[in-house]
Coordinates of C-alpha atoms and ligand atoms in Angstrom, one line a residue:
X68 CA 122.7 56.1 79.0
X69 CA 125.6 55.5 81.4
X70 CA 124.8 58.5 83.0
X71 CA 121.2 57.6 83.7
X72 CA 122.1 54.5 85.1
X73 CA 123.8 55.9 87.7
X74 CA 120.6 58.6 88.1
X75 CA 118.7 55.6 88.5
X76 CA 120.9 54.1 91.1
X77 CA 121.4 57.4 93.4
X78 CA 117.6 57.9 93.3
X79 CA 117.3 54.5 94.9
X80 CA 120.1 55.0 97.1
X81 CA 118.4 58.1 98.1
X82 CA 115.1 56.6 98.5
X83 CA 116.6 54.4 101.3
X84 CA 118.5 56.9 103.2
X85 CA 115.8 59.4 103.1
X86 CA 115.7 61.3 105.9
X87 CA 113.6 64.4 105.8
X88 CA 116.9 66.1 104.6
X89 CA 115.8 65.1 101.3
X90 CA 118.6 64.1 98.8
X91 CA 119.8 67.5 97.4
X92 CA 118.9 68.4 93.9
X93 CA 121.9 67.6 91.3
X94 CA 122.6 69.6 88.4
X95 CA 121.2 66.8 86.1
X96 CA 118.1 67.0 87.6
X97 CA 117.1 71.1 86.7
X98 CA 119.0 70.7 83.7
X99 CA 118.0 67.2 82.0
X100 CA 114.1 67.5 81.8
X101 CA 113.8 63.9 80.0
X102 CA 116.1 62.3 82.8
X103 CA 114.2 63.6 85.3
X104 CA 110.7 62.4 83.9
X105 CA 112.0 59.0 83.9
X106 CA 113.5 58.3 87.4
X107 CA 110.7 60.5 88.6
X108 CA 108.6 57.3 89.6
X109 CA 111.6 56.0 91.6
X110 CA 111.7 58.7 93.6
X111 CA 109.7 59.0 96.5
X112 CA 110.9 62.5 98.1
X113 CA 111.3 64.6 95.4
X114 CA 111.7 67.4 97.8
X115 CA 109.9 70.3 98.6
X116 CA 108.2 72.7 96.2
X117 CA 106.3 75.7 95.4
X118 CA 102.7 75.8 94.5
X119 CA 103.1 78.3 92.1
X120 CA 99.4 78.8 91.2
X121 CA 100.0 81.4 93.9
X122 CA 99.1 85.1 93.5
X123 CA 102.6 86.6 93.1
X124 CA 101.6 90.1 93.4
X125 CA 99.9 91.3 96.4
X126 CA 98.6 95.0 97.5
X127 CA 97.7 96.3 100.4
X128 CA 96.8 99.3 102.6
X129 CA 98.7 101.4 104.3
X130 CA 98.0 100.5 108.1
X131 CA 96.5 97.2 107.7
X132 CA 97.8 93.9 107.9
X133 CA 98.7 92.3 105.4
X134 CA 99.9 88.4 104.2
X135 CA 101.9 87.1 101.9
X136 CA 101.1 83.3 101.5
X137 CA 103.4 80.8 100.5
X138 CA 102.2 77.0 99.8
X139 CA 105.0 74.4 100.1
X140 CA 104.3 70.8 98.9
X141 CA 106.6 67.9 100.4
X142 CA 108.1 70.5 103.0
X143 CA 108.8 67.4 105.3
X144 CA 110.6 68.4 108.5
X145 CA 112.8 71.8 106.9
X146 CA 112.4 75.0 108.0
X147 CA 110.9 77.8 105.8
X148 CA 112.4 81.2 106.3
X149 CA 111.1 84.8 104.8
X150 CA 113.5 87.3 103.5
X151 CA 113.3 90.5 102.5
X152 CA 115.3 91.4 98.7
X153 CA 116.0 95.0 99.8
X154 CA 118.2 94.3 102.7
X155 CA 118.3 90.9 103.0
X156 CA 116.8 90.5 106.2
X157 CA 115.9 87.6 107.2
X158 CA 112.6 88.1 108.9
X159 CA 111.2 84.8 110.3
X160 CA 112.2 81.7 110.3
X161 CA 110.5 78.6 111.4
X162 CA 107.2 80.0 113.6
X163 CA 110.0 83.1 115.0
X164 CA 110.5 86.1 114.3
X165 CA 113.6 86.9 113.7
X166 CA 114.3 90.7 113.5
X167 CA 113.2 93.5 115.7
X168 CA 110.8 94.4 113.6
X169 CA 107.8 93.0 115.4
X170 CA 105.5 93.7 112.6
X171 CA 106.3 90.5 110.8
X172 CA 105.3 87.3 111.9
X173 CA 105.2 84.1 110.2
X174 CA 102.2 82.4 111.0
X175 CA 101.3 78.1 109.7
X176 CA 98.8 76.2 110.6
X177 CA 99.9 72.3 110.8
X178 CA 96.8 71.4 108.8
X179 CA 97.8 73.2 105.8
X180 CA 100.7 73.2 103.6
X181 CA 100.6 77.0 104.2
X182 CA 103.2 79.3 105.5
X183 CA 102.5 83.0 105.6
X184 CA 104.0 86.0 106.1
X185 CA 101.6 88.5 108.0
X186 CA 102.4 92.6 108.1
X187 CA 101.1 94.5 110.6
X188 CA 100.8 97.7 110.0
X189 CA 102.0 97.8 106.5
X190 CA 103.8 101.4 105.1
X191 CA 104.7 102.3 101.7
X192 CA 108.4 101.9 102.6
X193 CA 107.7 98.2 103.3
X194 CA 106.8 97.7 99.5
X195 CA 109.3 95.7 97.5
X196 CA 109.9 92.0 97.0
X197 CA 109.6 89.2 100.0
X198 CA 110.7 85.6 99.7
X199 CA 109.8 82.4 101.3
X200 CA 112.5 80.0 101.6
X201 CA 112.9 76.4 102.1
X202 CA 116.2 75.0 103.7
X203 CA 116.8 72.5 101.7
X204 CA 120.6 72.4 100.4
X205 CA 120.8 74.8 98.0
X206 CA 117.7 76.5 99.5
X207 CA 115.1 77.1 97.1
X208 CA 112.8 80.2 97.4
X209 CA 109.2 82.1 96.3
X210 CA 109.5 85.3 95.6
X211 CA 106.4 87.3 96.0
X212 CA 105.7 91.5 95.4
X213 CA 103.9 93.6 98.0
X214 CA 103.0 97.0 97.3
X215 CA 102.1 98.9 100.1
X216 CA 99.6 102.0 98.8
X217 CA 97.6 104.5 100.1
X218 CA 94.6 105.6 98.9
X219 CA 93.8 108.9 97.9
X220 CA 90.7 111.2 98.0
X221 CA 90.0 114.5 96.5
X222 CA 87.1 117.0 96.6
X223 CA 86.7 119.2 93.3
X224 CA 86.7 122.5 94.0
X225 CA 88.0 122.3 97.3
X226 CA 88.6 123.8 100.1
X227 CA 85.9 126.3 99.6
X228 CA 83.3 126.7 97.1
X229 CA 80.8 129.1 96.3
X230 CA 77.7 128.6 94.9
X231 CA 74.8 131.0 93.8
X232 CA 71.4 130.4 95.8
X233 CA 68.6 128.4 93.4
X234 CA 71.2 126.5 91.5
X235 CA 72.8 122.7 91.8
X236 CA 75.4 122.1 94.2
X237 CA 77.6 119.4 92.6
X238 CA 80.0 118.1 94.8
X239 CA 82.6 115.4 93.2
X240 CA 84.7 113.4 95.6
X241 CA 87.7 110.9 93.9
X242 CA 89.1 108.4 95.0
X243 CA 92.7 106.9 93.4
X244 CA 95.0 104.5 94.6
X245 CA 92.9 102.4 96.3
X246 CA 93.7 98.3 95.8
X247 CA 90.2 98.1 95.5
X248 CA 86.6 100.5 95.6
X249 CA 86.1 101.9 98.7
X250 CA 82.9 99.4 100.0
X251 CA 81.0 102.4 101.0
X252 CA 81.2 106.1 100.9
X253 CA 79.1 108.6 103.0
X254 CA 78.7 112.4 103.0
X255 CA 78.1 114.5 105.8
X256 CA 77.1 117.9 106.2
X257 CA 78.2 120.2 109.2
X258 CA 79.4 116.7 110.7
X259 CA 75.7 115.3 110.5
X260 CA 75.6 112.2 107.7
X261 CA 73.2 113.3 105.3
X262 CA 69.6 112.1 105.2
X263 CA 68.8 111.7 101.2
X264 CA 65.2 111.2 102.9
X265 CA 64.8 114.0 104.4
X266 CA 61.9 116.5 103.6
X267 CA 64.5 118.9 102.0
X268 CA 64.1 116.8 99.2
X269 CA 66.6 117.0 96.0
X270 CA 69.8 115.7 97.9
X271 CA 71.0 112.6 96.2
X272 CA 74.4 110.8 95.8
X273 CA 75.7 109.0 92.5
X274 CA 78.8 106.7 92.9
X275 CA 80.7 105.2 90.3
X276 CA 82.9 102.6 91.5
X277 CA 86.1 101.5 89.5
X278 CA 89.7 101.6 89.8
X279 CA 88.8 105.6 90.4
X280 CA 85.7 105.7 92.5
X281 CA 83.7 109.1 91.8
X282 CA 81.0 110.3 94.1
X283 CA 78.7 112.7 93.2
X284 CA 76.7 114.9 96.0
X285 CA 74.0 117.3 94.3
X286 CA 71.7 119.3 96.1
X287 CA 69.4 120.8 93.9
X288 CA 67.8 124.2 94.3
X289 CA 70.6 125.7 96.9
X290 CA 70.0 127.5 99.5
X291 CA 71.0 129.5 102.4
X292 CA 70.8 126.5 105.2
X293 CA 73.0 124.5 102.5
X294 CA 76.2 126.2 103.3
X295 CA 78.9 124.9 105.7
X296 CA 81.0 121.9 106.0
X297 CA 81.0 118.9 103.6
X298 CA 82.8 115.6 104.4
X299 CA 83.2 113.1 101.9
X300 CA 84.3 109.9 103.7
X301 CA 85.2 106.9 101.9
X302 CA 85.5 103.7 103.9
X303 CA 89.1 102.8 103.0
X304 CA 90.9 106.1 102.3
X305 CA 91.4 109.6 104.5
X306 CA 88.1 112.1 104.5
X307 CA 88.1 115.5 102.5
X308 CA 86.0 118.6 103.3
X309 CA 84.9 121.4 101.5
X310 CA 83.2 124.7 102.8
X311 CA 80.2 125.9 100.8
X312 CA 79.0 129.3 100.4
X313 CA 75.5 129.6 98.7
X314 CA 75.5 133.2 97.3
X315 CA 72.3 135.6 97.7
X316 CA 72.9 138.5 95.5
X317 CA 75.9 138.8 92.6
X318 CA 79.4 138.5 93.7
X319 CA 80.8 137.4 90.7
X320 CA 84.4 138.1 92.2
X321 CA 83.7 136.1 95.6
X322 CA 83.1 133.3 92.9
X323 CA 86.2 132.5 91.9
X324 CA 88.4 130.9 94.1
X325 CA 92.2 129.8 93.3
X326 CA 91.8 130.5 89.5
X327 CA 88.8 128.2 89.8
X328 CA 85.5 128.5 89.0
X329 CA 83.0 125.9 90.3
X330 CA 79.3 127.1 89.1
X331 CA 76.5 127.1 87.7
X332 CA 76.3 130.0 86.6
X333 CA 73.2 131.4 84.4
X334 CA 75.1 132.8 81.8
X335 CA 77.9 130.2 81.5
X336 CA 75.1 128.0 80.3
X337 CA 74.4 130.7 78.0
X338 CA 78.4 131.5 77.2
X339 CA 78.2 127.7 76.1
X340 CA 75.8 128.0 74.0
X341 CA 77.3 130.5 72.1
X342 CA 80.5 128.6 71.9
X343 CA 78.9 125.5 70.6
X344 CA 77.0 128.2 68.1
X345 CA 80.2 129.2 67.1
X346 CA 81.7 125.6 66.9
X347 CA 78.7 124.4 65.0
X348 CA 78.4 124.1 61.3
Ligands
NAG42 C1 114.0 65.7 109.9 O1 113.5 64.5 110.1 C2 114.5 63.4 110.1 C3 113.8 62.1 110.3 O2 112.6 62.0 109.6 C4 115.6 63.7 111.1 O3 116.5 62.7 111.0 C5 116.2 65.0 110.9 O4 117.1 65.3 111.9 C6 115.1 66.1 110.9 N1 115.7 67.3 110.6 C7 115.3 68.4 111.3 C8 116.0 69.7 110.8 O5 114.6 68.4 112.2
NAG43 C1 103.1 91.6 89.1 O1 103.9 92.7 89.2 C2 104.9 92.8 88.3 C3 105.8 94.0 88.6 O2 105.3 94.9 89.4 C4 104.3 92.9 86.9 O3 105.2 93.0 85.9 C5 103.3 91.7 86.7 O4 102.7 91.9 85.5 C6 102.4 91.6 87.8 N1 101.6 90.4 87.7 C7 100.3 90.3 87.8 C8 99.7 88.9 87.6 O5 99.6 91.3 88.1
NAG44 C1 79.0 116.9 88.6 O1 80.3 117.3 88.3 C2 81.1 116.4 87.7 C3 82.6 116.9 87.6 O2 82.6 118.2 87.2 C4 80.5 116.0 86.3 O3 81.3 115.0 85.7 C5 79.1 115.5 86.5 O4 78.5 115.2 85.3 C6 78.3 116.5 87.3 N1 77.0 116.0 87.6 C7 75.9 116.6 87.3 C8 74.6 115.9 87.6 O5 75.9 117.8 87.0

């Protein structure tokens, strides 16, 4: 009881020499929940703090800018700093930049309790943990996790295909790593994006977006003016291309390429069939 007398009477105290220093936080005060809840009312600059509703974990591209957004309440006239946990660098502070890094730059608009961190040019290297700090005395801090990735995109079957003349050209591009689906992804053929209109007919595209995005070019019906160059280019990740050879006669060695074989072929259908013969009851 003694003890919160005295609370009582440096909260007041503090409450009339408030200056935007605010009074520093005493042990009691993160250690004595009930204590706290009581004087609270008495105290009108409670100091800064952290709106923790905040996303803590943020991902982002590899080459473009990022921010990591910090929301102080009651900030008052102290300076908010960012840090960086793997070296301790301190990167801005105030509306400066303070290392030599020009990437980072700490951007605040007066009209918002906001104070964000913005990464140009973002690389994987620059993943790890960030902190925004507020000077009070101790300082207390946010610590937010970036991760820095770079999507990746794959062509089955790749880098060259062959394909027999008459049958379905299935061409499956992936995508992985990618903080979210790639908005769009278009196909090209010999560096010409492919019409699914045009009067070649049986050319159509299936995506299946998700934390792996799958896109599916067929062309159905193969044929010698389908060879050459394809390009599957998703919007937020690197291009991959695949040559295709569509096969007149029967080169059953020119079909397999790298220990791979990518085909329809008439009698795998029929090799299946036996198998599942086999399998079945
Ligand atoms: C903050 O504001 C108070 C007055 O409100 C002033 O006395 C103090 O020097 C200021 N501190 C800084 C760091 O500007
Ligand atoms: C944020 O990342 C950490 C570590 O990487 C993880 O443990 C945590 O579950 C993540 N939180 C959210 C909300 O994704
Ligand atoms: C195309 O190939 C992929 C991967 O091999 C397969 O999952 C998909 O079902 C195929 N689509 C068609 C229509 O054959």
């Amino acid at each position: 009881m003694l003890q919160e007398g005295f609370l009582i009477k440096i909260a007041i105290v503090s409450m009339f020499i408030s200056t935007g220093w605010s009074r520093p936080k005493t042990k009691d005060d993160s250690e004595n929940g009930d204590t706290d809840a009581e004087i609270e009312p008495l105290i009108i600059d409670r100091g800064p703090y952290f709106d923790k509703t905040a996303s803590r974990n943020v991902t982002a591209l590899v080459g473009k800018t990022t921010y990591l957004n910090c929301r102080i309440r009651n900030l008052g006239n102290r300076t908010v700093s960012w840090i960086r946990h793997r070296d301790l660098h301190l990167l801005t502070v105030g509306r400066s930049t303070y290392t030599s890094d020009q990437r980072f730059t700490s951007i605040h608009n007066p009209m918002t309790e906001d104070w964000t961190l913005q990464v140009r040019y973002p690389q994987r290297r620059d993943s790890g943990v960030y902190e925004c700090q507020v000077g009070t005395t101790p300082p207390i801090g946010f610590s937010m996790s970036l991760s820095v990735v770079e999507p990746i995109t794959t062509l089955l079957g790749g880098p060259e295909m062959y394909i027999n003349k008459g049958s379905t050209m299935n061409l499956t591009c992936i995508v992985k790593h990618s903080p979210e689906p790639p908005p769009t992804i278009y196909w090209t053929h010999n560096m010409e994006e492919i019409n699914y209109d045009s009067p070649r007919g049986g050319v159509s595209v299936i995506t299946e977006k998700g934390d792996i995005t799958f896109s599916y070019l067929l062309v159905q019906r193969a044929r010698d003016s389908d060879s050459g160059k394809y390009t599957c280019n998703p919007s937020n990740a690197n291009p991959k291309t695949v040559i295709v050879h569509v096969l007149n006669g029967e080169h059953p060695a020119a079909m397999q390429h790298g220990g791979q074989l990518r085909l329809e072929y008439p009698f795998s259908a029929c090799l299946l069939s036996v198998l599942v013969a086999v399998a079945g009851p």
